[in-house]
Amino acid sequence: MSQHYLIGIDVGTQGTKAALFSADGTRLAESFQKSNLLKQVPGVIEEDPEEQLLAVCKAIKGCLENFDGNPSDVAGLALDGQMAGIIGIDDQGKNITPYDSWLDTRCAPYIQKMERSAGNEIIRLNGGPASFNHGPKKLWWKHERPEIYKNIRAFVQPSGYVAMRLCGLKGDDAFIDPSYLHFSGFADNLNNRWDEGLCQEFNLDIDKLPRIVRCSEQVGTIIAEMAQRCGLTAGTPVIAGCGETIASFLSSGGIQPGICIDVAGTASVFACATERYTPDTLNRTLSFAHSAVPGLWYGYAYINGGGMNLEWFSKEIARLDHKKDIGSSSGWDDLAHLASLIEPTAHSPMFIPHLGGRNSPAQPQLRGAWVNLDWADSIGALYRAMLEGVALEYRLYLATCQHLIADFTATKIRVTGGGGKSGLWNQIKADVLDVPVTQVNRSEGAPLGVAMIAGYGVGLFKDLGTAADLWLSVGSQTDPNPELRSYYDKRAEQYERLIDSLYSWHIDGN
């Protein structure tokens, strides 16, 4: 009796990860290929799309080499990937630009141009503002590289480019799924179409924008050349997939309104699942993105490097206290233990977690800080303040969602990523947000979510809710401490006033 297997591939910033699953969600194999970020001059960060394709082929082959089953039993695969960057392709479906990474900042003047000309209209229609994402990047190629731009058939994202190459698709077949549209700059996101008015406003050729397809739509099958490179069987179905953040939300069980998702990774991402598309033109904090689940939206925001702050602290600060092995698992345990000994009081230090600038809302000049320090504060107090700072920022995100959607109620928080293993951090988040926090018992992240989409796309599941019920499990729940509710109500007000004051100070200083 033949089996049915699924492969999910994440074309990420640090590398490409592929994971192979059985139909019941058991992970059978996984493989990772490190990325090659090309940093030529300050502000320019690119990748070679053909190297991204090669990495995907190697990652798939690595999975199959560690797998006892028959590759012909792979029912389908899907890809997710970096969301805010673009690749220009020609009529043959081959790249004629490098991957213009979301980390690349060359398009900054065009962010300002889009903001001045149609800032609120872009948020209203797209669901998010112009930033270091598709819209300004497209305009950069149009105005700064016109000879290349005129030969671009379509702009796509890394996962879409790789899927096209695996299937031998041409430029006319270029596609994007709705989960990317809030980054696109030129979409009518609510209606899943390109907006002619925005294209005319910025004189962008609408025919260079790819067709919009459902994330579960089959876009092609593996061609013989690519099957040989991957170790798969020619004819294996390829499903469109979605953006990596949206795949992570799905893999965390964010499939119903009221569920919040905390992706506690390198960036700290917080999302609220809702049935309402409510663009944040007032606060400019939340972006509203399509879920892979039809009819569901995520209002989400993130701290740029929220998890990276802890790495910095362990390396640069904690070692100054002569602690041994800070950075190892025992070192992290030591820091958590020291922080757990600190009782929250009105005199506790407060931490602003924006060492790399604030993303939501866009306040790039803002930087991190500890305040309210005195000589009694230990390394544990500093560390606890860092954990609390992320939770306080999340509280602003949640408050923004509740302001936009008056009847929104956060029922639970699902936490995934490395930071989700910290019981102390989960308790702080539960206390600050006054919502129970539950760990997700799956470590695969985005590849898990996009493999579920592959299964739905090839007909193994009747819907994504069925897939989530079958594949996902949760761990322990951390409930908020009601005795700290009034304390954190006041603490949150202080945090908001502090961050506004610090931003004004940075603006005045520049």
Coordinates of C-alpha atoms in Angstrom, one line a residue:
M1 CA 0.0 0.0 0.0
S2 CA 1.5 3.3 -1.0
Q3 CA 2.0 6.1 1.5
H4 CA 1.5 9.8 1.1
Y5 CA 4.3 12.2 2.0
L6 CA 4.5 16.0 1.9
I7 CA 7.5 18.4 1.8
G8 CA 7.5 21.9 3.1
I9 CA 10.4 24.2 2.2
D10 CA 11.2 27.6 3.7
V11 CA 13.4 29.9 1.7
G12 CA 14.6 32.0 4.6
T13 CA 17.0 34.8 5.2
Q14 CA 19.6 32.7 7.1
G15 CA 19.1 29.6 4.9
T16 CA 16.7 27.2 3.3
K17 CA 15.1 24.5 5.3
A18 CA 13.1 21.5 4.0
A19 CA 11.1 19.0 6.0
L20 CA 9.4 15.9 4.9
F21 CA 6.2 14.7 6.7
S22 CA 3.9 11.7 6.7
A23 CA 0.2 12.3 6.1
D24 CA -0.4 12.2 9.8
G25 CA 2.1 15.1 10.4
T26 CA 5.1 13.0 11.7
R27 CA 8.4 14.6 10.6
L28 CA 10.4 12.0 8.8
A29 CA 13.4 14.0 7.7
E30 CA 14.8 17.6 7.4
S31 CA 17.7 19.3 5.8
F32 CA 19.2 22.8 5.9
Q33 CA 21.3 24.9 3.4
K34 CA 22.9 28.1 4.6
S35 CA 22.2 31.3 2.6
N36 CA 24.8 33.3 0.8
L37 CA 24.0 37.0 1.5
L38 CA 25.9 39.3 -0.8
K39 CA 26.8 42.6 0.9
Q40 CA 28.6 44.6 -1.7
V41 CA 28.4 48.1 -0.2
P42 CA 26.5 49.6 2.7
G43 CA 22.8 49.3 2.2
V44 CA 23.1 46.8 -0.6
I45 CA 22.1 43.2 0.4
E46 CA 21.3 40.7 -2.4
E47 CA 21.1 37.0 -3.1
D48 CA 21.6 35.1 -6.3
P49 CA 18.1 33.6 -7.2
E50 CA 19.9 30.6 -8.9
E51 CA 21.7 29.9 -5.6
Q52 CA 18.4 30.0 -3.8
L53 CA 17.1 27.4 -6.3
L54 CA 20.2 25.3 -5.8
A55 CA 19.7 25.5 -2.1
V56 CA 16.1 24.3 -2.4
C57 CA 17.2 21.4 -4.6
K58 CA 19.9 20.4 -2.2
A59 CA 17.6 20.7 0.8
I60 CA 14.9 18.5 -0.8
K61 CA 17.6 15.9 -1.8
G62 CA 19.0 16.0 1.7
C63 CA 15.6 15.1 3.1
L64 CA 15.1 12.2 0.7
E65 CA 18.6 10.8 1.4
N66 CA 17.6 10.6 5.1
F67 CA 14.2 8.9 4.2
D68 CA 13.5 5.2 3.8
G69 CA 10.4 5.7 1.7
N70 CA 9.9 6.0 -2.1
P71 CA 10.1 9.5 -3.6
S72 CA 7.3 8.6 -5.9
D73 CA 5.0 8.6 -2.8
V74 CA 5.6 12.3 -2.2
A75 CA 2.1 13.6 -2.9
G76 CA 3.2 17.2 -3.2
L77 CA 5.3 20.1 -2.0
A78 CA 4.9 23.7 -1.3
L79 CA 7.3 26.6 -0.5
D80 CA 7.2 29.6 1.7
G81 CA 9.8 32.3 1.8
Q82 CA 11.1 35.8 2.6
M83 CA 8.3 38.2 2.1
A84 CA 9.4 41.8 1.6
G85 CA 12.1 41.4 -1.2
I86 CA 11.7 41.0 -4.9
I87 CA 13.2 39.3 -8.0
G88 CA 12.7 40.6 -11.5
I89 CA 12.2 37.8 -14.1
D90 CA 12.1 37.8 -17.9
D91 CA 9.8 36.2 -20.5
Q92 CA 11.4 32.9 -20.0
G93 CA 10.9 32.9 -16.2
K94 CA 14.6 33.4 -15.5
N95 CA 15.9 36.1 -13.1
I96 CA 17.3 39.3 -14.7
T97 CA 17.8 41.0 -11.3
P98 CA 19.4 39.6 -8.1
Y99 CA 17.1 39.0 -5.2
D100 CA 16.7 42.5 -3.8
S101 CA 16.5 41.5 -0.1
W102 CA 14.2 42.9 2.5
L103 CA 17.4 43.9 4.3
D104 CA 18.5 46.1 1.3
T105 CA 17.8 49.8 2.0
R106 CA 18.5 51.4 -1.4
C107 CA 14.9 52.1 -2.0
A108 CA 14.6 54.5 1.0
P109 CA 13.9 57.6 -1.2
Y110 CA 11.0 55.8 -2.9
I111 CA 9.5 55.0 0.5
Q112 CA 9.4 58.7 1.2
K113 CA 7.9 59.3 -2.3
M114 CA 5.1 56.8 -1.8
E115 CA 4.4 58.1 1.7
R116 CA 4.2 61.7 0.5
S117 CA 2.0 60.9 -2.5
A118 CA -0.4 58.3 -1.2
G119 CA 0.7 57.1 2.3
N120 CA -2.7 56.5 3.9
E121 CA -4.2 55.2 0.6
I122 CA -1.5 52.6 0.4
I123 CA -2.2 51.4 3.9
R124 CA -6.0 51.4 3.3
L125 CA -5.7 49.3 0.1
N126 CA -2.6 47.2 0.8
G127 CA -3.1 46.7 4.6
G128 CA 0.4 47.9 5.4
P129 CA 2.6 51.0 4.7
A130 CA 5.3 51.4 2.1
S131 CA 8.6 50.3 3.7
F132 CA 11.6 48.3 2.7
N133 CA 9.2 46.1 0.7
H134 CA 7.9 45.5 -2.8
G135 CA 6.5 48.9 -3.8
P136 CA 9.5 51.1 -3.2
K137 CA 11.8 48.4 -4.5
K138 CA 9.8 48.2 -7.8
L139 CA 10.1 51.9 -8.2
W140 CA 13.8 51.8 -7.5
W141 CA 14.4 49.4 -10.4
K142 CA 12.1 51.4 -12.6
H143 CA 13.9 54.7 -12.1
E144 CA 17.5 53.6 -11.2
R145 CA 17.9 50.7 -13.6
P146 CA 15.5 51.5 -16.5
E147 CA 17.4 49.3 -19.0
I148 CA 16.8 46.3 -16.8
Y149 CA 13.3 47.3 -15.8
K150 CA 12.0 47.4 -19.4
N151 CA 12.9 43.7 -19.8
I152 CA 11.3 42.6 -16.6
R153 CA 8.2 40.5 -17.3
A154 CA 7.1 40.2 -13.6
F155 CA 8.3 40.8 -10.1
V156 CA 8.2 37.7 -7.8
Q157 CA 9.4 36.5 -4.4
P158 CA 12.1 33.9 -3.8
S159 CA 9.6 31.0 -3.1
G160 CA 7.6 31.9 -6.1
Y161 CA 10.7 32.1 -8.3
V162 CA 12.0 28.7 -7.1
A163 CA 8.5 27.1 -7.7
M164 CA 8.5 28.5 -11.2
R165 CA 11.9 27.1 -11.9
L166 CA 11.0 23.7 -10.5
C167 CA 8.0 23.6 -12.8
G168 CA 9.6 25.1 -15.9
L169 CA 7.2 28.0 -15.9
K170 CA 7.5 31.1 -18.2
G171 CA 7.2 34.7 -17.3
D172 CA 3.5 34.8 -18.2
D173 CA 3.0 32.2 -15.4
A174 CA 4.5 34.3 -12.7
F175 CA 2.4 34.3 -9.5
I176 CA 2.0 35.6 -6.0
D177 CA -0.4 34.4 -3.3
P178 CA -2.5 36.9 -1.2
S179 CA -0.3 36.5 1.9
Y180 CA 2.3 38.9 0.3
L181 CA -0.1 41.6 -0.8
H182 CA 0.2 43.8 2.3
F183 CA 3.9 44.3 1.3
S184 CA 3.2 44.8 -2.4
G185 CA 2.5 48.6 -2.6
F186 CA 0.0 48.3 -5.4
A187 CA -2.7 45.9 -4.3
D188 CA -6.4 46.0 -3.4
N189 CA -5.7 43.4 -0.7
L190 CA -9.3 43.0 0.4
N191 CA -10.4 42.0 -3.1
N192 CA -7.3 40.1 -4.2
R193 CA -6.4 42.2 -7.2
W194 CA -4.0 44.9 -8.3
D195 CA -5.1 48.5 -7.9
E196 CA -5.0 50.4 -11.2
G197 CA -5.2 53.8 -9.3
L198 CA -2.0 53.2 -7.3
C199 CA -0.2 51.9 -10.4
Q200 CA -1.2 55.0 -12.3
E201 CA -0.2 57.3 -9.4
F202 CA 3.4 56.0 -9.6
N203 CA 3.4 55.1 -13.3
L204 CA 4.2 51.5 -12.6
D205 CA 3.4 49.0 -15.4
I206 CA 0.5 46.9 -14.0
D207 CA 1.4 44.1 -16.5
K208 CA 4.7 43.6 -14.6
L209 CA 2.7 42.4 -11.6
P210 CA 2.2 38.6 -11.3
R211 CA -1.2 36.8 -11.3
I212 CA -2.6 36.4 -7.8
V213 CA -3.4 32.7 -6.9
R214 CA -4.7 30.9 -3.8
C215 CA -1.9 29.6 -1.6
S216 CA -3.4 26.1 -2.0
E217 CA -3.5 26.3 -5.8
Q218 CA -1.3 23.9 -7.8
V219 CA 1.0 26.0 -10.0
G220 CA 2.7 23.1 -11.8
T221 CA 4.6 19.8 -11.5
I222 CA 8.3 19.1 -11.2
I223 CA 10.0 18.8 -14.6
A224 CA 12.4 16.0 -15.3
E225 CA 15.6 18.2 -15.1
M226 CA 14.6 19.5 -11.6
A227 CA 13.4 16.1 -10.5
Q228 CA 16.9 14.7 -11.1
R229 CA 18.4 17.6 -9.2
C230 CA 16.1 17.2 -6.2
G231 CA 15.8 13.4 -6.1
L232 CA 12.0 13.6 -6.7
T233 CA 9.8 12.0 -9.3
A234 CA 9.0 14.1 -12.3
G235 CA 5.3 15.1 -12.2
T236 CA 5.3 15.7 -8.4
P237 CA 2.7 18.5 -7.8
V238 CA 3.9 21.9 -6.6
I239 CA 1.5 24.0 -4.6
A240 CA 1.8 27.9 -4.5
G241 CA 2.5 28.2 -0.8
C242 CA 2.7 31.5 1.1
G243 CA 5.0 33.9 2.9
E244 CA 7.1 32.6 5.7
T245 CA 5.5 34.6 8.5
I246 CA 2.1 33.4 7.5
A247 CA 3.3 29.8 7.3
S248 CA 4.6 30.2 10.9
F249 CA 1.3 31.5 12.1
L250 CA -0.4 28.5 10.6
S251 CA 2.1 26.1 12.2
S252 CA 1.3 27.7 15.5
G253 CA -2.4 27.0 15.2
G254 CA -3.5 30.5 14.4
I255 CA -6.6 29.3 12.6
Q256 CA -9.5 31.0 14.5
P257 CA -10.4 34.6 15.5
G258 CA -9.1 35.6 18.9
I259 CA -6.0 33.5 18.8
C260 CA -2.8 35.5 19.1
I261 CA 0.6 34.2 17.9
D262 CA 3.9 35.0 19.3
V263 CA 6.8 34.0 17.1
A264 CA 9.7 34.3 19.6
G265 CA 12.6 34.1 17.2
T266 CA 15.3 36.4 15.9
A267 CA 12.5 39.0 15.4
S268 CA 9.7 39.1 17.9
V269 CA 6.4 38.9 16.0
F270 CA 3.0 39.3 17.5
A271 CA -0.2 38.7 15.6
C272 CA -4.0 38.8 16.3
A273 CA -6.2 36.5 14.2
T274 CA -9.4 38.2 13.2
E275 CA -12.2 38.0 10.6
R276 CA -12.0 41.7 9.9
Y277 CA -9.7 43.5 7.5
T278 CA -9.1 46.8 9.3
P279 CA -6.2 48.8 7.9
D280 CA -4.3 50.8 10.6
T281 CA -4.1 54.2 9.0
L282 CA -4.2 56.0 12.4
N283 CA -1.5 54.3 14.4
R284 CA 0.5 52.9 11.4
T285 CA 1.5 50.0 13.7
L286 CA -0.3 46.8 12.5
S287 CA -0.2 45.3 9.0
F288 CA -3.1 43.2 8.0
A289 CA -2.2 40.1 6.0
H290 CA -4.2 37.3 4.5
S291 CA -4.1 34.0 6.5
A292 CA -3.8 30.8 4.6
V293 CA -7.2 30.0 6.1
P294 CA -9.9 31.6 3.9
G295 CA -11.7 34.6 5.5
L296 CA -9.1 35.0 8.3
W297 CA -6.7 37.9 8.6
Y298 CA -3.7 38.6 10.8
G299 CA -3.1 42.1 12.3
Y300 CA 0.6 41.8 13.1
A301 CA 3.7 43.8 14.0
Y302 CA 7.2 42.9 15.0
I303 CA 10.3 44.0 17.0
N304 CA 13.3 44.1 14.7
G305 CA 15.7 41.8 16.5
G306 CA 13.7 41.2 19.7
G307 CA 15.4 37.8 20.1
M308 CA 18.7 39.1 18.9
N309 CA 18.8 41.5 21.9
L310 CA 19.2 38.5 24.2
E311 CA 22.1 37.1 22.2
W312 CA 23.7 40.5 22.4
F313 CA 23.2 40.7 26.1
S314 CA 24.6 37.3 26.8
K315 CA 27.7 38.0 24.7
E316 CA 28.4 41.6 25.5
I317 CA 27.0 42.2 29.0
A318 CA 26.5 39.0 30.9
R319 CA 30.1 37.9 30.4
L320 CA 31.2 41.1 32.1
D321 CA 29.7 39.6 35.3
H322 CA 32.1 36.7 35.0
K323 CA 29.4 34.1 34.6
K324 CA 30.6 30.9 33.0
D325 CA 29.2 29.6 29.8
I326 CA 26.7 32.4 29.3
G327 CA 25.3 31.6 25.8
S328 CA 25.2 27.8 26.4
S329 CA 22.0 26.2 27.6
S330 CA 23.3 26.2 31.1
G331 CA 24.2 29.9 30.8
W332 CA 20.7 30.8 29.6
D333 CA 19.3 28.8 32.6
D334 CA 21.6 30.8 34.9
L335 CA 20.3 34.1 33.5
A336 CA 16.7 33.0 33.7
H337 CA 17.2 31.9 37.3
L338 CA 18.8 35.2 38.2
A339 CA 15.9 37.1 36.6
S340 CA 13.3 34.9 38.3
L341 CA 14.6 36.1 41.7
I342 CA 13.7 39.7 40.9
E343 CA 10.3 40.8 42.2
P344 CA 8.6 43.4 40.0
T345 CA 8.2 46.7 41.7
A346 CA 7.7 50.3 40.8
H347 CA 11.5 50.7 41.1
S348 CA 12.3 47.9 38.6
P349 CA 14.3 49.0 35.5
M350 CA 12.5 49.3 32.2
F351 CA 14.0 48.3 28.9
I352 CA 13.2 49.7 25.4
P353 CA 13.9 46.7 23.0
H354 CA 14.5 48.7 19.8
L355 CA 18.3 48.3 19.4
G356 CA 17.9 48.2 15.6
G357 CA 15.2 50.9 15.4
R358 CA 11.5 50.5 15.8
N359 CA 9.6 48.9 13.0
S360 CA 6.0 49.1 14.2
P361 CA 5.3 52.0 13.7
A362 CA 8.3 53.0 11.6
Q363 CA 10.6 54.9 13.9
P364 CA 14.0 53.9 12.5
Q365 CA 15.9 56.6 14.6
L366 CA 14.7 55.1 17.9
R367 CA 17.2 53.0 19.8
G368 CA 17.2 50.8 22.9
A369 CA 17.7 51.9 26.5
W370 CA 17.4 50.8 30.1
V371 CA 16.0 53.4 32.5
N372 CA 15.3 53.7 36.2
L373 CA 18.6 52.0 37.1
D374 CA 20.2 52.2 40.5
W375 CA 23.2 50.5 42.2
A376 CA 21.0 47.8 43.6
D377 CA 20.1 46.4 40.1
S378 CA 21.8 43.1 39.3
I379 CA 22.4 41.4 36.0
G380 CA 19.2 39.4 36.7
A381 CA 17.2 42.7 36.9
L382 CA 18.6 43.9 33.6
Y383 CA 17.8 40.6 31.9
R384 CA 14.3 40.5 33.3
A385 CA 13.7 44.0 32.1
M386 CA 14.7 42.9 28.6
L387 CA 12.1 40.1 28.6
E388 CA 9.5 42.4 30.0
G389 CA 10.3 45.1 27.3
V390 CA 9.2 42.7 24.5
A391 CA 6.0 41.9 26.4
L392 CA 5.2 45.6 26.9
E393 CA 5.7 46.3 23.2
Y394 CA 3.4 43.4 22.4
R395 CA 0.8 45.0 24.7
L396 CA 0.8 48.1 22.5
Y397 CA 0.2 45.9 19.5
L398 CA -2.7 44.1 21.2
A399 CA -4.1 47.5 22.3
T400 CA -3.9 48.7 18.7
C401 CA -5.9 45.7 17.5
Q402 CA -8.5 46.2 20.2
H403 CA -8.8 49.9 19.3
L404 CA -9.3 49.1 15.6
I405 CA -11.7 46.2 16.2
A406 CA -13.8 47.1 19.2
D407 CA -15.2 43.6 19.9
F408 CA -11.8 41.8 19.5
T409 CA -11.0 39.6 22.4
A410 CA -7.7 37.8 22.8
T411 CA -8.6 34.3 23.9
K412 CA -5.1 32.7 24.0
I413 CA -1.6 33.3 22.8
R414 CA 0.3 30.5 21.0
V415 CA 4.1 30.9 21.3
T416 CA 6.6 29.3 19.0
G417 CA 10.3 29.8 18.3
G418 CA 13.3 29.4 20.6
G419 CA 12.0 32.0 23.0
G420 CA 8.9 30.0 23.6
K421 CA 10.9 27.5 25.7
S422 CA 11.4 30.1 28.4
G423 CA 8.9 29.5 31.2
L424 CA 9.9 32.8 32.8
W425 CA 9.3 34.8 29.6
N426 CA 6.0 33.1 28.9
Q427 CA 4.9 34.0 32.5
I428 CA 5.9 37.6 31.9
K429 CA 4.0 37.8 28.6
A430 CA 0.9 36.2 30.2
D431 CA 1.1 38.8 33.1
V432 CA 1.7 41.8 30.9
L433 CA -0.9 40.9 28.3
D434 CA -3.4 39.3 30.8
V435 CA -3.9 36.4 28.4
P436 CA -3.0 32.7 28.8
V437 CA 0.2 31.7 26.9
T438 CA 0.5 28.2 25.5
Q439 CA 3.6 26.6 24.0
V440 CA 3.4 24.9 20.6
N441 CA 4.8 21.4 20.7
R442 CA 6.3 21.5 17.2
S443 CA 9.7 22.9 16.3
E444 CA 9.6 22.9 12.5
G445 CA 8.0 26.3 12.1
A446 CA 7.2 27.6 8.6
P447 CA 8.0 24.3 6.8
L448 CA 5.4 22.6 8.9
G449 CA 2.8 25.2 8.0
V450 CA 3.5 25.2 4.3
A451 CA 3.5 21.4 4.2
M452 CA 0.0 21.5 5.6
I453 CA -0.9 23.8 2.7
A454 CA 0.6 21.3 0.3
G455 CA -1.5 18.6 1.8
Y456 CA -4.6 20.7 1.4
G457 CA -3.7 21.6 -2.1
V458 CA -3.3 18.0 -3.3
G459 CA -6.5 16.9 -1.5
L460 CA -5.2 15.0 1.5
F461 CA -7.1 17.4 3.8
K462 CA -10.6 18.8 3.3
D463 CA -9.4 22.1 4.8
L464 CA -6.6 23.6 6.8
G465 CA -8.5 23.4 10.1
T466 CA -8.6 19.6 9.6
A467 CA -4.8 19.6 8.9
A468 CA -4.1 21.7 12.0
D469 CA -6.2 19.4 14.3
L470 CA -4.4 16.4 13.0
W471 CA -0.8 17.8 12.9
L472 CA -0.6 20.3 15.8
S473 CA -0.3 19.8 19.5
V474 CA 0.2 22.2 22.3
G475 CA 2.1 22.0 25.6
S476 CA 1.8 23.6 29.0
Q477 CA -0.4 26.7 29.5
T478 CA 0.9 29.7 31.5
D479 CA -2.0 31.7 33.1
P480 CA -1.7 35.4 34.1
N481 CA -1.2 36.3 37.7
P482 CA -4.3 38.4 38.6
E483 CA -2.4 40.1 41.4
L484 CA -0.1 41.8 38.9
R485 CA -2.9 43.1 36.7
S486 CA -3.0 46.7 38.1
Y487 CA 0.8 46.8 38.3
Y488 CA 1.1 46.1 34.6
D489 CA -1.7 48.4 33.7
K490 CA 0.4 51.2 35.2
R491 CA 3.7 49.8 33.8
A492 CA 2.3 49.8 30.3
E493 CA 1.3 53.4 30.6
Q494 CA 4.8 54.3 31.7
Y495 CA 6.3 52.3 28.9
E496 CA 4.2 54.1 26.3
R497 CA 5.1 57.5 27.7
L498 CA 8.8 56.6 27.9
I499 CA 9.0 55.3 24.3
D500 CA 7.3 58.5 23.0
S501 CA 9.8 60.7 24.9
L502 CA 12.8 58.7 23.7
Y503 CA 11.6 58.9 20.1
S504 CA 11.2 62.7 20.4
W505 CA 14.7 62.9 22.0
H506 CA 16.2 61.0 19.1
I507 CA 14.4 63.1 16.5
D508 CA 15.5 66.3 18.1
G509 CA 19.1 65.0 18.3
N510 CA 19.1 64.3 14.5

